[in-house]
Short mmCIF file of C-alpha atoms in Angstrom, two decimals:
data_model
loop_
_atom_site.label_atom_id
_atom_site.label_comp_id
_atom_site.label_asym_id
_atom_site.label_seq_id
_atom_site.Cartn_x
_atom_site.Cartn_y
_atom_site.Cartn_z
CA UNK A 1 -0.07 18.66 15.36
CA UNK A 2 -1.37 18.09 11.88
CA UNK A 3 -0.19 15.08 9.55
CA UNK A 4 -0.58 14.04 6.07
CA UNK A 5 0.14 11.55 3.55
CA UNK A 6 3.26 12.34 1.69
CA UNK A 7 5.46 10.75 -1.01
CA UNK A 8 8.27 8.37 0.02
CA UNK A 9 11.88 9.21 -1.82
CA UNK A 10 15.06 7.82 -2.29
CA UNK A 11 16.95 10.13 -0.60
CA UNK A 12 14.67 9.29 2.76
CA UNK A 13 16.50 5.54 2.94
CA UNK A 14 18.00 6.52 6.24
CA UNK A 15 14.96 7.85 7.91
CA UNK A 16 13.44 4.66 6.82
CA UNK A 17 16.39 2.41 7.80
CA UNK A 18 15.91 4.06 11.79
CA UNK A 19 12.13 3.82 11.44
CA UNK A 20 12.24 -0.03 10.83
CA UNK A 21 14.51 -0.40 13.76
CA UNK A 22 12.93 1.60 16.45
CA UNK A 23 9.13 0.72 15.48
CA UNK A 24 10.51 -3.48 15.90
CA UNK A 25 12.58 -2.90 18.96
CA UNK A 26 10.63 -5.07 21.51
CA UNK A 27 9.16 -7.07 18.35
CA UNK A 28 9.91 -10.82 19.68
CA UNK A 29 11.65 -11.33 15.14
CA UNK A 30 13.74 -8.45 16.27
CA UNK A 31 15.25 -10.70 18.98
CA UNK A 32 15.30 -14.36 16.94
CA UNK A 33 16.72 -12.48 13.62
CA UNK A 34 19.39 -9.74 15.08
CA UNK A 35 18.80 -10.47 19.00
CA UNK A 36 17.64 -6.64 19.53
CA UNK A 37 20.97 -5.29 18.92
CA UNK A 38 21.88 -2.79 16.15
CA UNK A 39 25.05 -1.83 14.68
CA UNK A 40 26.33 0.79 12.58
CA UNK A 41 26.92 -2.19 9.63
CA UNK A 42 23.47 -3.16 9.97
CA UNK A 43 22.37 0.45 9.66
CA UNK A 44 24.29 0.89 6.68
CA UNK A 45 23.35 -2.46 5.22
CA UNK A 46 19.48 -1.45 5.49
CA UNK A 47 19.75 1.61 3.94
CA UNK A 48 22.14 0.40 1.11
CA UNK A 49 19.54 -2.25 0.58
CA UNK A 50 17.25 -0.08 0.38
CA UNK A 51 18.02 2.28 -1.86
CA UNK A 52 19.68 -0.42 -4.46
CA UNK A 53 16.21 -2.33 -4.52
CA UNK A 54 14.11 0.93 -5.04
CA UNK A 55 11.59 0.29 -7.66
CA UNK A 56 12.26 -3.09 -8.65
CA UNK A 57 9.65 -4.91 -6.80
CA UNK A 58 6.33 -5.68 -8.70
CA UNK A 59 4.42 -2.43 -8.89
CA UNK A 60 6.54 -0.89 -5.99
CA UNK A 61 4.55 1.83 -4.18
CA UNK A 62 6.41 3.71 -1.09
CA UNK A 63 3.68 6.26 0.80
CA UNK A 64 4.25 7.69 3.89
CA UNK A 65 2.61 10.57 6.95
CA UNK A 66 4.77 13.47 7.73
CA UNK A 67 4.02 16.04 10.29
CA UNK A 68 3.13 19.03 8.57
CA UNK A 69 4.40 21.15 11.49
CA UNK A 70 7.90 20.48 11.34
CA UNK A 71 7.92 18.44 8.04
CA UNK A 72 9.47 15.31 9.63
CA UNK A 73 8.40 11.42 7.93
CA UNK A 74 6.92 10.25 10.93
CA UNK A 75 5.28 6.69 9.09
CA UNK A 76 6.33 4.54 6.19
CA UNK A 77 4.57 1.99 4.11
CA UNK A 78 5.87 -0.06 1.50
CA UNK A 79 3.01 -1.65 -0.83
CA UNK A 80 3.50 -4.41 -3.93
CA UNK A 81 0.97 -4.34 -6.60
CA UNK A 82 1.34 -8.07 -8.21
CA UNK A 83 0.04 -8.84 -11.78
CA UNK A 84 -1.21 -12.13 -13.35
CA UNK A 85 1.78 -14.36 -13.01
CA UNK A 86 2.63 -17.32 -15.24
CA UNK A 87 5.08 -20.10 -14.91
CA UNK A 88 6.47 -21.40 -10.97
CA UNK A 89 8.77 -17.99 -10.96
CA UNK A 90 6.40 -16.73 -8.12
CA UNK A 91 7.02 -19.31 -6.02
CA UNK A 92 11.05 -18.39 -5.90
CA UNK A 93 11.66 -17.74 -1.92
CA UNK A 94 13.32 -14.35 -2.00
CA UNK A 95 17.64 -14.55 -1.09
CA UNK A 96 19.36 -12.05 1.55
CA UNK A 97 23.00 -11.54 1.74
CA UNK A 98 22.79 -10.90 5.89
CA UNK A 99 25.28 -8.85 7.20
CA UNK A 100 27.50 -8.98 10.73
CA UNK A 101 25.16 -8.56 13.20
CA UNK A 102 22.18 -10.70 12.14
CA UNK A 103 21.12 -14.50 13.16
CA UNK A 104 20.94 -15.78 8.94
CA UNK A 105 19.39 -18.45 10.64
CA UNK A 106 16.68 -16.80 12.61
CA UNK A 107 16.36 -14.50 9.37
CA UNK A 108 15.93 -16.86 6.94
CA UNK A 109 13.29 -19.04 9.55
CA UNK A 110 10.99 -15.67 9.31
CA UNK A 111 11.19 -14.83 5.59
CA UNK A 112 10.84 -18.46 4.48
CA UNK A 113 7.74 -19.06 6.53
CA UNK A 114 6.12 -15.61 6.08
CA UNK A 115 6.49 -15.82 2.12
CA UNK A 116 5.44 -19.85 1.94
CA UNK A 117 2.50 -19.30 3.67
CA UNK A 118 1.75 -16.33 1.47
CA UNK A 119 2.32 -17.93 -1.70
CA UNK A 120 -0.07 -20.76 -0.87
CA UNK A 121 -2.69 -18.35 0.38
CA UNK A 122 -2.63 -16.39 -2.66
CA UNK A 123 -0.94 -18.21 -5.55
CA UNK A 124 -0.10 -16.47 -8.88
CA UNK A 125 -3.14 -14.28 -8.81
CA UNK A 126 -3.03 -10.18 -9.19
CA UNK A 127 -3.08 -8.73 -5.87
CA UNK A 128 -1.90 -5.74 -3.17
CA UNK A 129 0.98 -6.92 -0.65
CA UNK A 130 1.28 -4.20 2.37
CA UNK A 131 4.94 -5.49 3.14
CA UNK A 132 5.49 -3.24 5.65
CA UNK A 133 3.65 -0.28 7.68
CA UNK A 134 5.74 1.45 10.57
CA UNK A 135 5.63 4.79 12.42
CA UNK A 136 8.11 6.23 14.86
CA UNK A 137 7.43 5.06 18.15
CA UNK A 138 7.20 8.99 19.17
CA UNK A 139 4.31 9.94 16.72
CA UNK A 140 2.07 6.54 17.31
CA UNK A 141 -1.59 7.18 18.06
CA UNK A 142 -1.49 9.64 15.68
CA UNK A 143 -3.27 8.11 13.05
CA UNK A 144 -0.44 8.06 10.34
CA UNK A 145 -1.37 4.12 10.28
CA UNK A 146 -5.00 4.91 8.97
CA UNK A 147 -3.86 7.36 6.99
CA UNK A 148 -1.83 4.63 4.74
CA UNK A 149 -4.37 1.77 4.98
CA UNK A 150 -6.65 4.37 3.89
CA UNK A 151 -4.54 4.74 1.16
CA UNK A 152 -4.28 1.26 0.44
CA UNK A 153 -7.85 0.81 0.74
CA UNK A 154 -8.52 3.43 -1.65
CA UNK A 155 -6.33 1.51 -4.44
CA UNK A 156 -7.60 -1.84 -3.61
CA UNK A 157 -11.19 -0.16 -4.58
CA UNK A 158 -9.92 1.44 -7.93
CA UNK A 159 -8.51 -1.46 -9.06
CA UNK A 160 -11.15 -3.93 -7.61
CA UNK A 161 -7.71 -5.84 -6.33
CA UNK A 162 -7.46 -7.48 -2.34
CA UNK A 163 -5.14 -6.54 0.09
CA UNK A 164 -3.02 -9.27 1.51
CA UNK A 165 -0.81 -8.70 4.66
CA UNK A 166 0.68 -10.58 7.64
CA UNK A 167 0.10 -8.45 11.73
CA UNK A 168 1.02 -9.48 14.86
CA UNK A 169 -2.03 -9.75 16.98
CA UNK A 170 -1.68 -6.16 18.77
CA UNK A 171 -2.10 -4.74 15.08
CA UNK A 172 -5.67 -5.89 14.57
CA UNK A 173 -6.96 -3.34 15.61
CA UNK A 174 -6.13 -1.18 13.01
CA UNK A 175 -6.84 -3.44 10.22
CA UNK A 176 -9.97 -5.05 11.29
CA UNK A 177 -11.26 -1.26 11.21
CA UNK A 178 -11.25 -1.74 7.32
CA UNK A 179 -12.64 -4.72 7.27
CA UNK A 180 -9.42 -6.89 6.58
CA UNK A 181 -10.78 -10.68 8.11
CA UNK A 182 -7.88 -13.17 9.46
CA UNK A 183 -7.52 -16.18 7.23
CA UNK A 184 -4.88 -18.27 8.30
CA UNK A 185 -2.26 -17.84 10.85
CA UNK A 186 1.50 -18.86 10.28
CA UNK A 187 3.89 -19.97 13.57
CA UNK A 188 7.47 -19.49 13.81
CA UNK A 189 9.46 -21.33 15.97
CA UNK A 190 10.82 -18.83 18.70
CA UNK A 191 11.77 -21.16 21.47
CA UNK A 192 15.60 -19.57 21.40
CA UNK A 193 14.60 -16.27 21.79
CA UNK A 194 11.97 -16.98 24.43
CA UNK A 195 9.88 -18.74 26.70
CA UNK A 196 7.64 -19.68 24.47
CA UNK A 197 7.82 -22.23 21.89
CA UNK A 198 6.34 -20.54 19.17
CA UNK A 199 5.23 -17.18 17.75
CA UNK A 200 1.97 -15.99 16.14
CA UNK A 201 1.15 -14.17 13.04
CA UNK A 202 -2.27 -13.06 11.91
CA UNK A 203 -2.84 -13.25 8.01
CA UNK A 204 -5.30 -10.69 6.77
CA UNK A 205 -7.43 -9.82 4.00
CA UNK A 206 -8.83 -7.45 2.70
CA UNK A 207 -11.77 -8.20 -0.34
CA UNK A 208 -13.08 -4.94 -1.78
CA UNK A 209 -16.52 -6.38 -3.95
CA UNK A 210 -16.01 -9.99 -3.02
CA UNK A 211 -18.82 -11.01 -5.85
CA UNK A 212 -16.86 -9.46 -8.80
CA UNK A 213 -13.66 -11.13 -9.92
CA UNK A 214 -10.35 -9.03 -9.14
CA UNK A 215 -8.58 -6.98 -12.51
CA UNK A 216 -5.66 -7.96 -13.56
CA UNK A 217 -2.81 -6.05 -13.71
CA UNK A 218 -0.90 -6.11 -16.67
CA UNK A 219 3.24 -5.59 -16.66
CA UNK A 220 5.80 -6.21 -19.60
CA UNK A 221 8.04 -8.71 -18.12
CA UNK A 222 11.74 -7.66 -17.25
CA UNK A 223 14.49 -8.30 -20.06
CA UNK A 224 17.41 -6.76 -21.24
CA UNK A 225 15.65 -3.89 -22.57
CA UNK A 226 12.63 -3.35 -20.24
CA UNK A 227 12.85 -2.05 -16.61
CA UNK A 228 10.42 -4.36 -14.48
CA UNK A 229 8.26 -1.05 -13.73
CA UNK A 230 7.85 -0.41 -17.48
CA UNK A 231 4.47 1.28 -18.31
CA UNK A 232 2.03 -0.86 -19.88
CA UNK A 233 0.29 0.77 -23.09
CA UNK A 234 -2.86 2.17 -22.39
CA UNK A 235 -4.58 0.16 -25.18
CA UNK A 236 -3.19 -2.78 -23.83
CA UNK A 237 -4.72 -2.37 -20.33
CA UNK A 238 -7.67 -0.57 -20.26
CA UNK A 239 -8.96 -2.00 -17.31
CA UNK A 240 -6.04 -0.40 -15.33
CA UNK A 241 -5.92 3.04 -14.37
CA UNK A 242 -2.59 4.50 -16.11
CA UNK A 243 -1.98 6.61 -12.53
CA UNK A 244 -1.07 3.10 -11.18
CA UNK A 245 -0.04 1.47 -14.61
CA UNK A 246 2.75 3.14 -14.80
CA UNK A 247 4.78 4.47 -11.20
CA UNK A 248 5.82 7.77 -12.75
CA UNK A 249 2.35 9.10 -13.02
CA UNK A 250 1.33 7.88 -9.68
CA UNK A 251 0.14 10.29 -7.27
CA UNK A 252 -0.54 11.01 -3.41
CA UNK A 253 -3.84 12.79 -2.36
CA UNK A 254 -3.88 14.94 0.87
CA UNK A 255 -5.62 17.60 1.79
CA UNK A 256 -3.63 20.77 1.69
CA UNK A 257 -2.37 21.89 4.87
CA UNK A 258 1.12 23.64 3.75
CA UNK A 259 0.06 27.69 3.07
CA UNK A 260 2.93 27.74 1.03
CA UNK A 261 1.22 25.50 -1.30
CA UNK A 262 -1.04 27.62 -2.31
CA UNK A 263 1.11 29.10 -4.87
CA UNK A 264 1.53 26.10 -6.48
CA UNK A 265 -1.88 25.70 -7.24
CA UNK A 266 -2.00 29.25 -8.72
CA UNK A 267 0.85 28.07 -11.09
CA UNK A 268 -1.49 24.74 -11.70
CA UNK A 269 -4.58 27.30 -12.36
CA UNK A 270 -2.70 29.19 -14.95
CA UNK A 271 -1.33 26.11 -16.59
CA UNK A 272 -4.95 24.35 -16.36
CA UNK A 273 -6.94 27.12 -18.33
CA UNK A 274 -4.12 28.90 -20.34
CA UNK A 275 -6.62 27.72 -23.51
CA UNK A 276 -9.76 28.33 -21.88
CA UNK A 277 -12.33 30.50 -23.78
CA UNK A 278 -14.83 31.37 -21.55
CA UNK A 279 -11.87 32.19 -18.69
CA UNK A 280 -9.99 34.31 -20.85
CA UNK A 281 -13.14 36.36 -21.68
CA UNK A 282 -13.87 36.39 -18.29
CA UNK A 283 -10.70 37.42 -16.89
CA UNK A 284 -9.27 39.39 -19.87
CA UNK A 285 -6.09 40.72 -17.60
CA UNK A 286 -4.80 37.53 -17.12
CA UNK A 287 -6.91 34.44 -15.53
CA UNK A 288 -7.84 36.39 -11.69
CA UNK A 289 -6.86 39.85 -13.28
CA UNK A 290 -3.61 39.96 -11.45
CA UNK A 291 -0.19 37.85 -10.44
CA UNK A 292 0.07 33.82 -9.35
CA UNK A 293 1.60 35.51 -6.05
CA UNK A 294 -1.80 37.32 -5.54
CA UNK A 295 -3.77 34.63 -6.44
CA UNK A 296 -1.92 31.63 -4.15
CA UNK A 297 -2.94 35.16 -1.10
CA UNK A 298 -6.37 34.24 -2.85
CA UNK A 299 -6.35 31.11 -1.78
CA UNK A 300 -4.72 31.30 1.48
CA UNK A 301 -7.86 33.58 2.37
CA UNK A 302 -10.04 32.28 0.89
CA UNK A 303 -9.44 28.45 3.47
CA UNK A 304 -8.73 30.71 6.24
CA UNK A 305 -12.09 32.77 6.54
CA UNK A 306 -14.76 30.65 4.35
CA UNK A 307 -15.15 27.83 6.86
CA UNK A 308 -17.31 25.89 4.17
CA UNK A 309 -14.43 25.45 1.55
CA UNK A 310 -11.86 22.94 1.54
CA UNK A 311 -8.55 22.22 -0.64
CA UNK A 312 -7.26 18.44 -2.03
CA UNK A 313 -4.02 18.18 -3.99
CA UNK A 314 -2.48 15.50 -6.06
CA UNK A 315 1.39 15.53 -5.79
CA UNK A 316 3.50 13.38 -7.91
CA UNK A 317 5.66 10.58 -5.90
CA UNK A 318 8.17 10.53 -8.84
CA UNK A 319 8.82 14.30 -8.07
CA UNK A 320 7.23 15.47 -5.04
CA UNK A 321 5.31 18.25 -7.43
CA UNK A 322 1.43 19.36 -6.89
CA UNK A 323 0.51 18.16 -10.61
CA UNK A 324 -3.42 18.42 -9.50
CA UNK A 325 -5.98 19.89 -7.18
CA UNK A 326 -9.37 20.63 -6.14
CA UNK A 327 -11.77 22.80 -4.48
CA UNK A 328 -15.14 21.46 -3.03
CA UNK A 329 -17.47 23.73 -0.20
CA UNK A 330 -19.53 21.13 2.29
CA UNK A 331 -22.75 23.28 2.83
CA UNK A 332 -23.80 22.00 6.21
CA UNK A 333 -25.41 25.51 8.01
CA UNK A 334 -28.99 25.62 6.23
CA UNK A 335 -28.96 29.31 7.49
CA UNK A 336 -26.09 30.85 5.38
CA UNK A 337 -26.01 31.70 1.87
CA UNK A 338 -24.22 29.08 -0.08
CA UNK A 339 -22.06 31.23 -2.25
CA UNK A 340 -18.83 29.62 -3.52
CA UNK A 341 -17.90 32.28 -5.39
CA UNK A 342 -15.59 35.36 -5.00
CA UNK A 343 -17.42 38.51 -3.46
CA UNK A 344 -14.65 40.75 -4.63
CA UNK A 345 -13.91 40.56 -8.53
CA UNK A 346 -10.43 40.87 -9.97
CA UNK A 347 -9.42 44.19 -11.98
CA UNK A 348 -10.87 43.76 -15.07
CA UNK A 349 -13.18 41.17 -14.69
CA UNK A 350 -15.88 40.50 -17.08
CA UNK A 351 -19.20 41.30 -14.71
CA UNK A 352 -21.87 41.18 -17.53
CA UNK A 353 -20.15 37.36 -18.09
CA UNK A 354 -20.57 36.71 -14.77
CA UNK A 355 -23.72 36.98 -14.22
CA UNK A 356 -25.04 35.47 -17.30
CA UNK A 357 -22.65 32.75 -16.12
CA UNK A 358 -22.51 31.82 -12.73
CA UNK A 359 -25.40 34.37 -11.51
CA UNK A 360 -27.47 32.03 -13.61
CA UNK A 361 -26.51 28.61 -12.27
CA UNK A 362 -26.19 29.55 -8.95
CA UNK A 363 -30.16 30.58 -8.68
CA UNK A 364 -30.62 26.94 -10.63
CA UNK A 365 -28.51 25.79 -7.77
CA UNK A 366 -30.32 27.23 -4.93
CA UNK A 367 -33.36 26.29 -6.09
CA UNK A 368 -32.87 22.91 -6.32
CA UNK A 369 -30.93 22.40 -3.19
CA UNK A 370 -32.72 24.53 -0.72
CA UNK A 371 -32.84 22.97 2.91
CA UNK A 372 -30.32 20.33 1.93
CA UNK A 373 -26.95 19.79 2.91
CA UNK A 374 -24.65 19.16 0.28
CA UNK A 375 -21.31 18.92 -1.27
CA UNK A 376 -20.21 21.70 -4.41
CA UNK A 377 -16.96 20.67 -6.46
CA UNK A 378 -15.68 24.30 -7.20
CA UNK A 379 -12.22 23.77 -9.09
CA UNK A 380 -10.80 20.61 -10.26
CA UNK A 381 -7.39 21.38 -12.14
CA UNK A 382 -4.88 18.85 -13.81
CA UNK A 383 -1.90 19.91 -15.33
CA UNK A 384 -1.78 19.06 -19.32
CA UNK A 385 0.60 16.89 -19.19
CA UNK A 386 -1.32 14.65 -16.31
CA UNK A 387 -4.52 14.35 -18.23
CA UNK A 388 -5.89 11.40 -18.85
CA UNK A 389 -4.35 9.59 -16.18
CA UNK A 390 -6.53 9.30 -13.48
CA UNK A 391 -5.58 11.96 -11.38
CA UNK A 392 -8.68 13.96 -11.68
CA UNK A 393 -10.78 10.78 -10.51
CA UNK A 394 -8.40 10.15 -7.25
CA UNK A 395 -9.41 13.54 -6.07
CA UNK A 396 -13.13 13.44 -6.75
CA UNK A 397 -13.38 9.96 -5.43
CA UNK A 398 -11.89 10.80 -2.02
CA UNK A 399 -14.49 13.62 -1.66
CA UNK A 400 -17.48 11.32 -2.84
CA UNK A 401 -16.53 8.75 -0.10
CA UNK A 402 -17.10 10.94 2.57
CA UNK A 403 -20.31 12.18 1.28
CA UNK A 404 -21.33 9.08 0.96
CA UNK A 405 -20.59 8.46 4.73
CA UNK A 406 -22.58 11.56 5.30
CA UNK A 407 -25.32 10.84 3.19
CA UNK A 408 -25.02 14.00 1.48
CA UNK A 409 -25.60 14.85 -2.45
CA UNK A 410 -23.27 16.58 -4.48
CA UNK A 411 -23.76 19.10 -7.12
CA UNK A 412 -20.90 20.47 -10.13
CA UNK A 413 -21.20 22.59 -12.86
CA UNK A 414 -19.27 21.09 -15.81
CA UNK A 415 -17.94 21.83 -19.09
CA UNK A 416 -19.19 18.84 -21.70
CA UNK A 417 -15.90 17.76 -21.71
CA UNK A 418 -15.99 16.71 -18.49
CA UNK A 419 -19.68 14.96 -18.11
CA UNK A 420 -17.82 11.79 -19.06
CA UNK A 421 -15.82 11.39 -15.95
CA UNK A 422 -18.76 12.62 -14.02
CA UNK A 423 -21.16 10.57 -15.43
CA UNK A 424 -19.34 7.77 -14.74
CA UNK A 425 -18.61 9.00 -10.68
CA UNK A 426 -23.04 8.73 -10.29
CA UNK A 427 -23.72 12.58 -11.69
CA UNK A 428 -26.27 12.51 -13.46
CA UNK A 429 -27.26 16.16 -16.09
CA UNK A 430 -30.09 18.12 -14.31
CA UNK A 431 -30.21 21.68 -16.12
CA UNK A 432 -27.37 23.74 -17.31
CA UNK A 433 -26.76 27.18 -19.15
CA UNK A 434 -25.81 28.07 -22.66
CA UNK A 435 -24.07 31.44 -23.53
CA UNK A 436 -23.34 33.35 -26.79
CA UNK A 437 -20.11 34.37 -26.25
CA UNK A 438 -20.55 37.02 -28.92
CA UNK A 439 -22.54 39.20 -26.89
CA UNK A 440 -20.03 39.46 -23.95
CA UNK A 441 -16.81 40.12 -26.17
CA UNK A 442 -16.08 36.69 -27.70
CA UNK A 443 -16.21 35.46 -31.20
CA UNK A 444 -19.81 36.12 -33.01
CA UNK A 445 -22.25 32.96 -33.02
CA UNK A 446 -19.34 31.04 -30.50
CA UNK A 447 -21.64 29.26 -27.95
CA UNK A 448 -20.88 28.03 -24.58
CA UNK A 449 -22.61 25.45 -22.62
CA UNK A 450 -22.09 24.84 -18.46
CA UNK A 451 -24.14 21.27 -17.31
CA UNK A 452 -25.38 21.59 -13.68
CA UNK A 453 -24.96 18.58 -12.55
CA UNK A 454 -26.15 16.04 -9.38
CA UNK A 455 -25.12 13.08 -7.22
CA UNK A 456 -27.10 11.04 -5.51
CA UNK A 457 -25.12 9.33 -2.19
CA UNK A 458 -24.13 5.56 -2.66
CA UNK A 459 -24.81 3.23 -0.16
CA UNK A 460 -21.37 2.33 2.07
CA UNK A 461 -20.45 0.83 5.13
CA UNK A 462 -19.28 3.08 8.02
CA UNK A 463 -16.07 2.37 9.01
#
């Protein structure tokens, strides 16, 4: 069955709570800090706990795999993004009140020694923290573990940040995969809860361009007026990508596996290109010529019989709403016609348009990219109210790192508005078309330009 990375909420505390639990049942901490034994108290404590420190930790991010089948969270990860600290305030050991049912003694010999050897590993410097990544015993092997180091990976790139975590041995695996290298290794006494005298942990990490210095990440500090997870101006942090500046605009990317979310990203079309010129002349009826209804059917077709097209959406973790998506084609069969448009035109659909349009970058298209393989971005939509905040970059990034694994170029036909996040992804302008909108129904002397554009592949390591 299918899985996917999906955004952790509040109201999933008690999924969480039973995760924890069963994925550290044999765990040899599970023993020394509650002796394997859980109570209803302890169950209730966890989730309480949980849900009363929800988004107070330094740049708390919660992401997790569900099965898209029957929609159950089948994983959990809990991330920290940690600014520039100043002062000895990071060196505070964090305080539990322990409940019935736990060893305070065997907890507070775990959390003391994990977080002291952490703090003098990594000091007050900005980096990630993966504090914890679990999946239901049931639903292991699965890859829902990738899936969120993936995830983490991905951020650790944007924000040219490293990854620090703590694994038991059996979970190298898994991390070594992406490159995370053991550092140090902290022991815990364990000689009450076992044969032997002490236990092993691994401390990883992960260094995404080890020769460039890591960005900081800027945060107002708490006070009596300002929640800890506070958005930091954009002029104040330019260096930081707003998507993670601020957790409200922060965003999961999947690829979209739900049908029903396909009428979503209708709704997203409409609300993308409500003020778009050239689509309003082009689809005078109403952007497709017809209903959202017909045009999320559209879509659902469209993945279901063109095997060369693929779907990506952005949904918000504050709200659990597709906010963004896009639409690439990976043209691998040198045989068929590459041809990512719609055979079938809408009702009222501007055809003279069309063809001076697309007609006329597709042959520029074919031309240049005859006998290649290659990548096409189609559609990439963003809400209005999401601009500007990185979104847009998430979703083109993910698709650029696996044509870079491939090897493969990638071509997009842009407005000029959009060269500048392009540009800046390796496309580079290499012909383009400009229309007179006057002579196809628009406003006399109105001109409007289209850049073909191309990427070369980057070099990567294969992972």
């Amino acid at each position: 069955m299918p899985i996917e990375l999906c955004p952790i909420r509040k109201s999933d505390a008690p999924v969480l709570a039973e995760m924890l639990y069963a994925a550290y049942e044999d765990d040899v901490y599970s023993h020394l800090m509650y002796k394997n034994t859980v109570t209803p108290t302890m169950k209730a404590w966890t989730i309480q706990r949980t849900e009363k420190s929800w988004g107070q930790g330094p740049g708390e991010r919660r992401v997790g795999v569900r099965d898209t089948v029957t929609g159950e969270l089948i994983a959990s990860s809990l991330w920290y993004f940690y600014p520039q600290r100043e002062g000895d305030d990071w060196k505070k050991l964090p305080e539990f009140d322990w409940p019935e049912g736990y060893s305070k003694e065997g907890c507070n010999l775990v959390t003391t020694a994990h977080t002291t050897k952490r703090n003098e590993i990594m000091g007050p410097k900005p980096y990630i923290f993966l504090a914890t990544c679990v999946v239901f015993p049931a639903h292991q092997r699965r890859g829902a573990g990738t899936l969120m180091v993936q995830w983490g990976v991905g951020q650790s790139r944007a924000l040219n940040l490293p990854i620090f975590l703590t694994a038991s041995p059996m979970g190298l695996a898994l991390y070594e995969k992406f490159k995370f290298e053991i550092i140090d290794h902290c022991w815990v006494d364990v000689s009450s809860v076992t044969t032997e005298k002490r236990d092993t942990v691994v401390m990883l990490l992960h260094e995404p361009y080890p020769s460039q210095p890591p960005k900081a990440i800027p945060m107002l500090k708490p006070d009596e007026d300002t929640p800890i997870d506070a958005a930091v101006p954009v002029s104040a942090a330019p260096q930081l990508p707003v998507a993670l500046a601020d957790p409200k605009y922060d965003v999961v990317v999947a690829p979209v596996t739900d049908p029903a979310d396909f009428d979503r990203l209708a709704e997203v079309e409409d609300l993308a290109f409500a003020d778009d010129r050239i689509v309003q002349l082009l689809f005078p009826a109403g952007h497709g010529g017809n209903t959202v209804a017909a045009r999320g059917d559209a879509h659902r077709k469209s993945q279901k019989e063109d095997p060369t097209n693929f779907y990506v959406k952005a949904t918000s973790v504050a709200t659990g709403e597709i906010v963004a998506w896009l639409k690439y084609h990976l043209f691998d069969d040198l045989e068929r016609e590459h041809m990512p448009y719609p055979k079938e035109l809408p009702p009222g659909a501007n055809v003279p348009l069309m063809e001076a349009s697309f007609t006329t970058l597709k042959t520029l298209r074919d031309g240049m990219m005859a006998g290649k393989q290659y990548g096409y971005v189609l559609v990439l939509v963003v809400v209005p109210e999401w601009h500007r905040r990185g979104v847009g970059g998430k979703l083109l990034q993910r698709y650029l790192d696996m044509l870079d694994v491939k090897g493969w170029e990638s071509w997009i036909d842009a407005s000029p508005a959009g060269m500048g996040l392009y540009q800046k992804l390796g496309w580079e302008q290499v012909g383009g078309v400009t229309i007179d909108l006057g002579k196809f129904g628009g406003e006399t002397g109105l001109m409007e330009t289209t850049v073909s554009m191309l990427r070369k592949p980057k070099g990567v390591v294969k992972i």
